[in-house]
């Protein structure tokens, strides 16, 4: 501290070659200015000049460049009262006589003729002498001729000095500061309103991040026990879960400088810019240490190296990553700088970046559970004028699988729907409509279907509903609709459990339910339509996951071909024989469950028709209607929480 309080000794100005360049420029400018106007001449008019000429006061008229007349008076005329102020003055001493007056004239021939007419009437000793002179400014002409070269040399010197400063493109050493970091600085003087109170849920993540903030505030608490400050923390999770929000809260809570930027801010079209910006960023952070650096979407520069060896476009990104690795854990590392980073693609990050010593902690920010969703709703409902008695727990049960961003969007959408209906407060139904709007899309009641099309859609959705009602592991149905939403011509809305593991029976029942729509079309109309496109996509994806990812197929065995990092590229990690086996098993799973759905619907054909007829009549039916037609669900004995899935019919062209 004592060293900091000492006043720095005034530095003596160093000699710079720019002083020479400046002196030369000033010299040329002075020559240009003073060479042409070294003397002050009195201005007069042609009419006054002719009066002076008639009086015999003019000794010589010097016509310069056929445009300007310089008037020289006789010595005895200079003493006259009218000419007392005409004596010229000069900045620099001169050996030649300078003109008393000067003026611009128009036509040269007419001007000469006027002078000759007056001279005829004067005595010989009173006549004015007329001379012609061509004046030029050689220094000015030289300056203008050399000006382009001077500018080119000046620009070249500027570029060379800028590029050489900072050790060959060091921090901020690039031309036009292109290599300077684009990070935004937040410190104790910045007004960052976001705090940990604004971050609902994410309790585990908040605890770990708070510990980092506490370490920076009270380092002795940890260093006394021999602990070291962590180098970095990586926030990992799906989009919209609150990773960036958590970083904003750190900026608001920490009383230390906070540098925030995106991974794409390092990327430029110029070579070496990314690495230069990394150096400049850490240089600024070290100068203000202790400090926190936050890099959002770090996968933009942190992608695993060597994946695309055939392309040379990755060299710049890899150089940037190498510089980041060096700064985070190298010989010159400053231990008072912590790096926070966020990504939703941790699987593609470079292993060297993920190791301990660089990112010591990986903080997983997952989708919120029921309790966390309730807390998030409480935050986002504060600015809304909500109806009295609004059940927040009910809303949180309606939105499993929703991220924090989804819930924020849901609250805003509900407010817009309420405003559209001219309501004074946002009600429960507005939130349910908002869920339908977000998940299913905008309701399209203007779509006109033929009687046959509407009947097909109704039987399709009734098939989904009937199959799900009589399968044990299928998610119970809440609502069925044939009102088109988004790309969907109809949809079935389910109540699945929030589960962390899924068994084979669950997968198979879900595939059977999804194929129930096409099976109903086959039974009733003895033909199938293009409306099951999304169903086919869904079942193919699930069957493929069973066989290739989760190892839930007996013939393929307990192996997985899951490749999240894309390490295999275009090369299949299995033989052609295995590929054929995989294709056969995927097809077998789907066809088996389709036949199972056909068998079930054949036995329930009567209730299927009743359900379809009610759908045609009402367009939307709920759980009460299902219980009335299908009876009490035999497997409805477990506690369920609402997640909405779409089993929709799509047009072929969509």
XYZ file of C-alpha atoms in Angstrom:
654
model
C 0.000 0.000 0.000
C 2.892 2.270 0.764
C 4.202 1.888 -2.751
C 0.860 2.839 -4.170
C 0.754 6.028 -2.098
C 4.110 7.201 -3.393
C 3.802 9.795 -6.076
C 5.290 8.727 -9.315
C 8.258 10.828 -10.420
C 7.474 12.996 -13.415
C 8.723 11.349 -16.563
C 10.968 13.329 -18.867
C 9.634 13.662 -22.350
C 11.278 11.197 -24.682
C 12.503 12.145 -28.122
C 10.134 10.967 -30.790
C 10.608 10.881 -34.552
C 7.125 12.360 -34.794
C 8.659 15.684 -33.676
C 10.756 15.746 -36.863
C 7.733 14.910 -38.991
C 5.743 17.657 -37.300
C 8.537 20.223 -37.770
C 8.779 19.466 -41.494
C 5.037 19.810 -41.934
C 4.988 23.128 -40.036
C 7.866 24.416 -42.183
C 6.049 23.662 -45.410
C 2.842 25.213 -44.132
C 4.728 28.365 -43.069
C 6.309 28.647 -46.496
C 2.951 28.260 -48.118
C 1.285 30.862 -45.905
C 4.048 33.411 -45.541
C 5.525 32.955 -49.007
C 2.383 34.205 -50.666
C 1.326 36.764 -48.105
C 4.499 37.962 -46.437
C 3.412 41.574 -46.707
C 0.270 43.412 -45.942
C -1.039 45.416 -48.937
C -3.775 48.028 -48.847
C -6.715 47.249 -51.005
C -8.202 49.824 -53.325
C -10.741 49.991 -56.120
C -10.170 50.589 -59.880
C -11.989 53.949 -59.714
C -9.712 55.206 -56.878
C -6.683 53.926 -58.783
C -7.636 55.929 -61.868
C -7.995 59.018 -59.652
C -4.483 58.423 -58.268
C -3.233 57.955 -61.821
C -4.777 61.243 -63.004
C -3.072 63.059 -60.088
C 0.262 61.677 -61.202
C 0.850 59.805 -57.901
C 1.409 56.402 -59.501
C 4.963 55.522 -60.438
C 4.421 51.941 -61.648
C 1.551 49.539 -62.237
C 2.609 45.908 -62.012
C 0.045 43.555 -63.588
C 0.456 40.125 -61.911
C -0.818 36.991 -63.674
C -3.126 39.246 -65.828
C -5.601 39.433 -62.938
C -4.113 41.590 -60.178
C -2.726 45.131 -60.284
C -0.054 46.157 -57.764
C 0.334 49.925 -57.449
C 3.645 51.596 -56.562
C 3.440 55.306 -55.559
C 6.038 58.008 -56.057
C 8.008 59.077 -52.970
C 6.494 62.543 -52.913
C 2.995 61.059 -53.274
C 3.449 58.827 -50.184
C 3.642 61.984 -48.036
C 0.188 63.094 -49.091
C -2.569 62.833 -46.507
C -4.593 60.437 -48.629
C -1.648 58.023 -48.947
C -0.263 58.145 -45.405
C -1.689 54.729 -44.556
C -0.584 53.151 -47.823
C 2.982 52.426 -46.752
C 3.305 48.631 -46.816
C 4.488 46.541 -43.867
C 6.206 43.184 -43.960
C 6.635 40.347 -41.512
C 10.030 39.565 -42.909
C 12.607 42.226 -43.963
C 12.757 42.830 -47.724
C 15.329 44.544 -50.014
C 12.845 45.225 -52.779
C 10.157 47.871 -52.732
C 6.691 46.582 -51.963
C 3.448 47.806 -53.543
C 1.285 50.402 -51.816
C -2.019 49.195 -53.216
C -3.418 46.166 -54.964
C -6.745 45.208 -56.485
C -8.359 42.765 -58.884
C -9.532 43.925 -62.279
C -11.683 42.418 -65.010
C -10.748 42.641 -68.681
C -7.007 43.159 -69.207
C -7.275 44.891 -72.594
C -9.836 47.363 -71.296
C -7.713 48.017 -68.196
C -4.614 48.705 -70.298
C -6.559 50.991 -72.631
C -7.830 53.050 -69.674
C -4.269 53.468 -68.325
C -2.974 54.555 -71.744
C -5.770 57.109 -72.164
C -4.904 58.726 -68.839
C -1.124 58.617 -69.499
C -1.630 60.573 -72.749
C -2.933 63.558 -70.794
C -0.061 63.502 -68.259
C 3.400 64.972 -68.445
C 6.278 62.695 -69.224
C 7.511 62.634 -65.613
C 4.004 61.909 -64.274
C 3.222 58.966 -66.534
C 2.869 55.548 -64.861
C 5.000 52.675 -66.019
C 3.130 49.437 -66.808
C 4.876 46.090 -66.298
C 3.745 42.493 -66.500
C 4.728 39.802 -63.969
C 3.941 36.115 -63.532
C 4.139 35.080 -59.882
C 4.315 31.537 -58.593
C 4.880 29.825 -55.252
C 7.475 27.111 -55.855
C 7.310 25.895 -52.271
C 3.548 25.621 -52.402
C 3.670 23.829 -55.719
C 6.310 21.501 -54.345
C 4.184 20.864 -51.290
C 1.133 19.999 -53.348
C 3.148 17.766 -55.660
C 4.664 15.907 -52.700
C 1.470 15.826 -50.639
C 0.226 12.389 -51.902
C 3.609 10.824 -51.175
C 3.753 12.480 -47.759
C 0.304 11.100 -46.924
C 1.220 7.583 -48.077
C 4.457 7.633 -46.080
C 2.616 8.987 -43.033
C -0.065 6.280 -43.194
C 2.589 3.604 -43.694
C 4.589 4.828 -40.675
C 1.376 4.947 -38.592
C 0.405 1.393 -39.538
C 3.880 0.018 -38.923
C 4.164 1.651 -35.517
C 0.670 0.509 -34.495
C 1.318 -3.050 -35.591
C 4.703 -3.183 -33.917
C 3.530 -1.703 -30.613
C 2.811 -4.137 -27.850
C 5.138 -6.807 -29.177
C 3.809 -7.806 -32.533
C 0.099 -7.438 -32.241
C -0.119 -7.464 -28.494
C -2.950 -6.124 -26.437
C -4.532 -3.323 -28.357
C -1.604 -3.231 -30.755
C -3.596 -3.847 -33.912
C -4.462 -1.129 -36.360
C -7.508 0.880 -35.391
C -7.535 -0.971 -32.028
C -9.082 -3.992 -33.744
C -7.247 -6.295 -31.375
C -8.605 -4.574 -28.299
C -11.065 -6.462 -26.140
C -14.779 -5.700 -26.553
C -15.618 -6.656 -22.983
C -18.077 -4.495 -21.044
C -16.805 -3.510 -17.625
C -19.103 -3.507 -14.607
C -17.680 -2.271 -11.311
C -18.934 -0.833 -8.052
C -19.835 2.376 -9.886
C -21.994 0.576 -12.461
C -25.702 0.271 -11.824
C -26.384 -3.454 -12.199
C -29.842 -4.028 -10.780
C -29.825 -7.851 -11.026
C -28.936 -9.643 -7.779
C -29.246 -13.176 -6.430
C -32.727 -12.257 -5.166
C -33.839 -11.969 -8.794
C -32.622 -15.484 -9.554
C -35.402 -17.856 -8.592
C -34.674 -21.562 -8.273
C -31.175 -22.722 -9.234
C -30.336 -23.078 -5.562
C -27.360 -25.390 -6.095
C -25.899 -23.224 -8.833
C -26.433 -20.050 -6.806
C -24.668 -21.562 -3.826
C -21.557 -22.381 -5.849
C -21.458 -19.015 -7.576
C -22.033 -17.174 -4.285
C -19.024 -18.977 -2.879
C -16.866 -17.544 -5.667
C -18.173 -14.050 -4.984
C -17.539 -14.550 -1.267
C -13.981 -15.706 -2.009
C -13.265 -12.453 -3.828
C -14.804 -10.383 -1.042
C -13.186 -12.252 1.854
C -10.138 -14.117 0.509
C -8.505 -14.470 3.913
C -11.389 -16.690 5.075
C -10.167 -19.365 2.645
C -6.462 -18.623 2.285
C -5.924 -18.942 6.029
C -6.799 -22.606 5.639
C -4.491 -23.029 2.654
C -7.208 -22.884 0.024
C -6.716 -21.351 -3.380
C -9.155 -19.329 -5.398
C -10.727 -21.389 -8.221
C -9.550 -20.490 -11.713
C -12.938 -20.739 -13.352
C -16.476 -22.050 -13.271
C -18.437 -23.336 -16.269
C -22.217 -22.916 -16.284
C -23.731 -25.767 -18.280
C -27.386 -26.275 -19.101
C -30.137 -26.119 -21.725
C -31.058 -22.779 -23.315
C -33.164 -20.458 -21.193
C -32.353 -21.990 -17.806
C -30.771 -18.821 -16.416
C -27.018 -19.141 -17.009
C -26.573 -15.582 -18.248
C -28.967 -14.314 -15.579
C -26.820 -15.981 -12.939
C -23.772 -14.209 -14.330
C -25.645 -10.879 -14.239
C -26.433 -11.535 -10.585
C -22.735 -12.131 -9.941
C -21.979 -8.760 -11.552
C -24.586 -7.137 -9.323
C -23.405 -8.828 -6.127
C -19.647 -8.766 -6.536
C -17.902 -5.591 -5.529
C -15.076 -6.364 -7.905
C -14.651 -5.451 -11.594
C -16.755 -7.717 -13.831
C -15.865 -8.091 -17.535
C -18.677 -9.450 -19.682
C -18.515 -10.490 -23.339
C -19.649 -13.192 -25.742
C -17.531 -15.909 -27.293
C -18.253 -14.511 -30.737
C -16.630 -11.177 -29.745
C -13.225 -12.807 -30.188
C -13.900 -13.876 -33.742
C -12.972 -11.545 -36.614
C -11.982 -11.849 -40.228
C -8.458 -10.585 -39.474
C -5.724 -13.018 -38.519
C -4.528 -12.838 -34.915
C -7.370 -10.654 -33.682
C -8.942 -13.313 -31.462
C -5.723 -14.099 -29.608
C -4.961 -10.397 -29.310
C -8.350 -9.717 -27.748
C -7.865 -12.548 -25.268
C -4.515 -11.046 -24.213
C -6.016 -7.603 -23.906
C -8.965 -8.919 -21.895
C -6.790 -10.651 -19.319
C -4.401 -7.699 -19.238
C -7.286 -5.399 -18.280
C -8.576 -7.919 -15.736
C -5.133 -8.286 -14.120
C -4.760 -4.524 -13.862
C -8.040 -4.372 -11.940
C -7.615 -7.640 -9.992
C -9.317 -9.183 -8.186
C -11.763 -9.400 -11.084
C -14.258 -11.713 -12.786
C -14.395 -12.433 -16.525
C -17.649 -13.791 -17.937
C -17.641 -15.360 -21.414
C -21.126 -16.176 -22.670
C -21.526 -18.904 -25.306
C -17.926 -20.014 -24.920
C -18.487 -22.834 -27.408
C -17.942 -20.226 -30.171
C -14.192 -20.391 -29.449
C -13.891 -23.408 -27.144
C -14.883 -26.113 -29.619
C -12.652 -29.189 -29.581
C -9.584 -28.758 -31.797
C -8.758 -30.929 -34.786
C -12.313 -31.900 -35.683
C -12.184 -30.354 -39.136
C -8.602 -30.955 -40.165
C -9.503 -30.633 -43.840
C -10.544 -26.999 -43.449
C -8.118 -24.199 -42.758
C -10.816 -21.898 -41.436
C -10.418 -23.186 -37.920
C -6.816 -22.079 -37.500
C -7.822 -18.654 -36.247
C -10.366 -20.072 -33.787
C -7.842 -22.587 -32.520
C -5.257 -19.847 -32.018
C -7.810 -17.945 -29.964
C -8.518 -21.049 -27.885
C -4.808 -21.705 -27.377
C -4.324 -18.171 -26.097
C -7.285 -18.593 -23.734
C -5.827 -21.838 -22.388
C -2.492 -20.115 -21.798
C -4.054 -17.147 -20.032
C -6.197 -19.321 -17.772
C -3.430 -21.642 -16.679
C 0.014 -20.703 -17.906
C 3.303 -19.397 -16.596
C 2.011 -15.852 -16.372
C -1.322 -16.633 -14.779
C -2.686 -14.175 -12.249
C -4.544 -16.037 -9.523
C -6.822 -13.113 -8.755
C -8.784 -13.402 -11.993
C -11.745 -15.804 -12.109
C -13.309 -16.858 -15.397
C -17.032 -17.639 -15.565
C -18.342 -19.154 -18.774
C -21.723 -20.352 -20.002
C -22.645 -22.865 -22.678
C -25.421 -25.252 -23.601
C -23.043 -27.443 -25.595
C -20.506 -28.655 -23.069
C -20.080 -31.920 -24.996
C -18.266 -30.176 -27.874
C -15.807 -28.196 -25.735
C -12.095 -28.986 -25.858
C -10.839 -31.333 -23.143
C -7.948 -29.004 -22.317
C -10.443 -26.268 -21.531
C -12.563 -28.498 -19.318
C -9.802 -29.806 -17.075
C -9.282 -28.812 -13.469
C -7.020 -25.809 -13.186
C -8.901 -23.977 -15.897
C -12.524 -24.640 -15.175
C -12.313 -26.159 -11.727
C -16.076 -26.389 -11.435
C -18.862 -27.332 -13.781
C -22.111 -25.917 -12.471
C -25.083 -27.667 -14.047
C -28.094 -25.422 -14.529
C -30.885 -27.859 -15.392
C -34.528 -27.322 -16.220
C -36.427 -26.297 -13.082
C -38.459 -28.816 -11.111
C -41.904 -28.185 -9.635
C -40.657 -26.193 -6.616
C -38.249 -24.125 -8.694
C -40.912 -23.361 -11.293
C -43.128 -22.041 -8.516
C -40.348 -19.697 -7.368
C -39.752 -18.552 -10.959
C -43.453 -17.846 -11.413
C -43.434 -15.707 -8.260
C -40.646 -13.562 -9.735
C -42.261 -13.077 -13.137
C -45.762 -12.531 -11.760
C -44.697 -9.542 -9.640
C -45.081 -6.923 -12.402
C -48.409 -8.391 -13.610
C -51.874 -7.337 -12.456
C -53.062 -10.804 -11.627
C -56.490 -11.905 -10.457
C -57.011 -12.559 -6.755
C -56.557 -16.117 -5.656
C -54.400 -17.108 -8.618
C -52.978 -20.555 -7.840
C -49.248 -20.370 -8.578
C -48.735 -24.036 -7.677
C -51.340 -24.992 -10.283
C -49.462 -22.994 -12.923
C -46.177 -24.638 -12.008
C -47.816 -28.070 -12.414
C -49.004 -27.071 -15.867
C -45.521 -26.312 -17.125
C -43.056 -29.190 -16.558
C -40.215 -29.045 -19.025
C -40.485 -25.248 -19.197
C -37.267 -23.298 -18.682
C -37.047 -19.988 -16.862
C -37.170 -18.154 -20.195
C -40.252 -20.164 -21.197
C -42.018 -19.211 -17.975
C -41.151 -15.536 -18.485
C -42.565 -15.764 -22.004
C -45.661 -17.556 -20.676
C -46.396 -14.781 -18.172
C -45.984 -12.133 -20.850
C -48.174 -14.056 -23.302
C -50.900 -14.447 -20.652
C -50.850 -10.678 -20.041
C -51.185 -10.043 -23.787
C -54.118 -12.442 -24.046
C -55.852 -10.764 -21.088
C -55.291 -7.324 -22.633
C -56.688 -8.583 -25.940
C -59.867 -9.571 -24.111
C -60.057 -6.173 -22.331
C -59.632 -7.700 -18.874
C -58.529 -5.734 -15.834
C -56.430 -8.578 -14.444
C -54.701 -11.700 -15.734
C -56.721 -14.791 -14.829
C -56.091 -18.529 -14.639
C -57.678 -19.205 -18.026
C -55.358 -16.659 -19.655
C -52.369 -18.680 -18.488
C -53.894 -21.907 -19.810
C -54.558 -20.222 -23.149
C -50.968 -18.989 -23.136
C -49.693 -22.543 -22.595
C -51.779 -23.697 -25.567
C -50.487 -20.782 -27.615
C -46.813 -21.449 -26.815
C -46.858 -25.241 -27.130
C -49.355 -25.733 -29.931
C -49.144 -22.448 -31.784
C -51.729 -19.884 -32.765
C -55.286 -21.137 -33.047
C -56.480 -21.161 -36.679
C -60.286 -21.326 -36.654
C -60.356 -19.719 -40.066
C -59.115 -22.956 -41.690
C -61.958 -24.522 -43.654
C -61.988 -28.323 -43.804
C -64.250 -30.542 -45.785
C -66.571 -32.914 -43.910
C -64.364 -35.857 -44.857
C -61.145 -34.139 -43.682
C -62.694 -33.123 -40.366
C -63.898 -36.694 -39.852
C -60.422 -38.073 -40.588
C -58.776 -35.669 -38.131
C -61.364 -36.511 -35.456
C -60.805 -40.290 -35.767
C -57.048 -39.749 -35.794
C -57.085 -37.839 -32.503
C -59.666 -40.212 -31.026
C -57.269 -43.058 -31.829
C -54.504 -41.387 -29.810
C -56.864 -40.780 -26.908
C -58.328 -44.297 -26.823
C -54.981 -46.100 -26.957
C -53.445 -43.890 -24.250
C -56.472 -44.455 -22.019
C -56.031 -48.257 -21.952
C -52.235 -48.571 -21.721
C -50.648 -48.698 -18.287
C -47.446 -46.782 -18.954
C -48.945 -44.239 -21.315
C -49.429 -40.711 -20.078
C -53.043 -39.961 -19.113
C -54.945 -37.640 -21.426
C -56.331 -34.267 -20.380
C -57.671 -32.728 -23.563
C -58.209 -33.604 -27.205
C -58.837 -30.992 -29.884
C -59.320 -30.857 -33.638
C -58.911 -27.065 -33.756
C -55.791 -26.411 -35.853
C -52.841 -24.777 -34.086
C -49.613 -23.834 -35.843
C -48.720 -26.709 -38.156
C -51.023 -29.104 -36.325
C -54.494 -29.962 -37.538
C -55.325 -31.528 -34.182
C -53.627 -32.421 -30.938
C -53.817 -34.574 -27.854
C -52.668 -33.102 -24.577
C -51.187 -35.449 -21.980
C -50.302 -35.501 -18.288
C -46.946 -37.295 -18.114
C -44.950 -37.782 -14.962
C -41.740 -35.887 -14.318
C -39.335 -38.795 -14.345
C -35.553 -38.962 -14.586
C -35.424 -42.517 -15.975
C -37.542 -44.219 -18.607
C -38.024 -47.983 -18.934
C -38.587 -50.057 -22.051
C -42.299 -50.506 -21.313
C -42.727 -46.732 -21.162
C -41.035 -46.285 -24.540
C -43.140 -48.999 -26.175
C -46.435 -47.675 -24.780
C -45.604 -44.160 -25.987
C -44.831 -45.454 -29.484
C -48.087 -47.434 -29.453
C -50.051 -44.311 -28.441
C -48.407 -42.252 -31.164
C -49.273 -44.895 -33.793
C -52.868 -45.000 -32.470
C -53.912 -42.163 -34.791
C -52.783 -43.944 -37.967
C -54.227 -47.240 -36.665
C -57.657 -45.586 -36.182
C -57.572 -44.295 -39.773
C -56.749 -47.823 -40.997
C -59.610 -49.415 -39.046
C -62.313 -46.861 -39.889
C -61.434 -45.898 -43.449
C -59.297 -48.923 -44.436
C -56.652 -46.493 -45.672
C -54.092 -44.120 -44.190
C -53.339 -40.449 -44.873
C -50.414 -38.059 -44.818
C -51.675 -36.545 -41.574
C -49.467 -38.797 -39.446
C -46.192 -37.211 -40.543
C -45.272 -35.846 -37.121
C -46.316 -39.149 -35.536
C -43.928 -41.072 -37.782
C -41.116 -38.659 -36.993
C -41.774 -39.075 -33.283
C -41.867 -42.894 -33.244
C -38.824 -43.216 -35.495
C -36.853 -40.955 -33.178
C -37.898 -42.906 -30.070
C -37.248 -46.322 -31.629
C -33.856 -45.152 -32.857
C -32.998 -43.897 -29.365
C -33.989 -47.255 -27.847
C -31.747 -49.209 -30.222
C -28.764 -46.905 -30.758
C -28.478 -44.794 -27.599
C -30.042 -46.423 -24.547
C -29.226 -50.075 -25.302
C -32.853 -51.206 -24.841
C -32.860 -53.732 -27.692
C -31.925 -57.369 -27.048
C -30.564 -58.159 -30.523
C -28.327 -55.089 -30.792
C -27.285 -55.547 -27.170
C -26.008 -53.391 -24.338
C -24.033 -50.956 -26.448
C -24.521 -47.354 -27.453
C -23.549 -45.337 -30.494
C -24.231 -42.015 -28.832
C -21.800 -39.425 -30.180
C -22.684 -35.970 -28.791
C -19.305 -34.434 -29.621
C -19.426 -35.551 -33.240
C -16.090 -37.355 -32.963
C -17.049 -39.992 -35.506
C -17.850 -37.406 -38.163
C -19.068 -39.042 -41.328
C -17.734 -42.470 -40.327
C -20.216 -44.915 -38.809
C -18.913 -46.511 -35.601
C -20.389 -49.883 -36.609
C -20.250 -52.322 -39.478
C -22.668 -52.661 -42.391
C -24.050 -55.815 -40.825
C -24.782 -53.951 -37.574
C -26.315 -51.075 -39.543
C -28.693 -53.519 -41.233
C -29.563 -55.033 -37.863
C -30.266 -51.574 -36.401
C -32.540 -50.670 -39.316
C -34.453 -53.934 -38.967
C -34.908 -53.554 -35.215
C -36.127 -49.944 -35.484
C -38.648 -50.982 -38.118
C -39.679 -54.042 -36.084
C -40.357 -51.952 -32.962
C -42.543 -49.484 -34.846
C -44.489 -52.147 -36.787
C -45.042 -54.264 -33.675
C -46.503 -51.324 -31.771
C -48.635 -50.365 -34.796
C -50.166 -53.866 -34.839
C -50.672 -53.614 -31.088
C -52.562 -50.339 -31.548
C -54.678 -51.918 -34.299
C -55.603 -54.837 -32.038
C -56.525 -52.571 -29.139
C -58.651 -50.227 -31.262
C -60.433 -53.170 -32.941
C -61.601 -54.239 -29.503
C -62.624 -50.672 -28.592
C -64.166 -49.737 -31.960
C -67.514 -48.661 -30.480
C -66.053 -46.165 -27.973
C -63.645 -44.962 -30.653
C -66.606 -43.955 -32.849
C -68.411 -42.262 -29.939
C -65.298 -40.289 -29.052
C -64.784 -39.206 -32.664
C -68.413 -38.111 -33.030
C -68.202 -35.995 -29.899
C -64.971 -34.439 -31.193
C -66.709 -33.519 -34.458
C -69.575 -32.014 -32.473
C -67.587 -30.033 -29.876
C -64.093 -29.765 -31.449
C -62.529 -29.810 -27.960
C -63.175 -32.457 -25.297
C -61.700 -32.852 -21.817
C -61.019 -35.582 -19.261
C -64.642 -35.626 -18.090
C -65.843 -36.461 -21.595
C -63.257 -39.226 -21.847
C -64.388 -40.753 -18.553
C -68.010 -40.569 -19.680
C -67.330 -42.404 -22.934
C -64.351 -44.638 -22.087
C -65.055 -45.186 -18.394
C -62.668 -44.724 -15.492
C -59.058 -45.111 -16.552
C -57.852 -48.445 -15.119
C -54.286 -47.296 -14.431
C -54.961 -43.830 -13.061
C -53.467 -44.568 -9.655
C -50.281 -42.541 -9.608
C -49.705 -38.885 -8.918
C -49.178 -36.985 -12.174
C -47.883 -33.555 -13.101
C -48.720 -31.849 -16.362
C -46.443 -31.828 -19.351
C -47.918 -31.148 -22.733
C -46.960 -33.241 -25.665
C -48.308 -32.911 -29.113
C -49.643 -35.822 -31.105
C -50.643 -33.793 -34.071
C -51.736 -34.387 -37.598
C -49.837 -32.483 -40.210
C -50.368 -31.737 -43.854
C -48.086 -33.562 -46.251
C -46.587 -30.385 -47.584
C -45.696 -28.997 -44.180
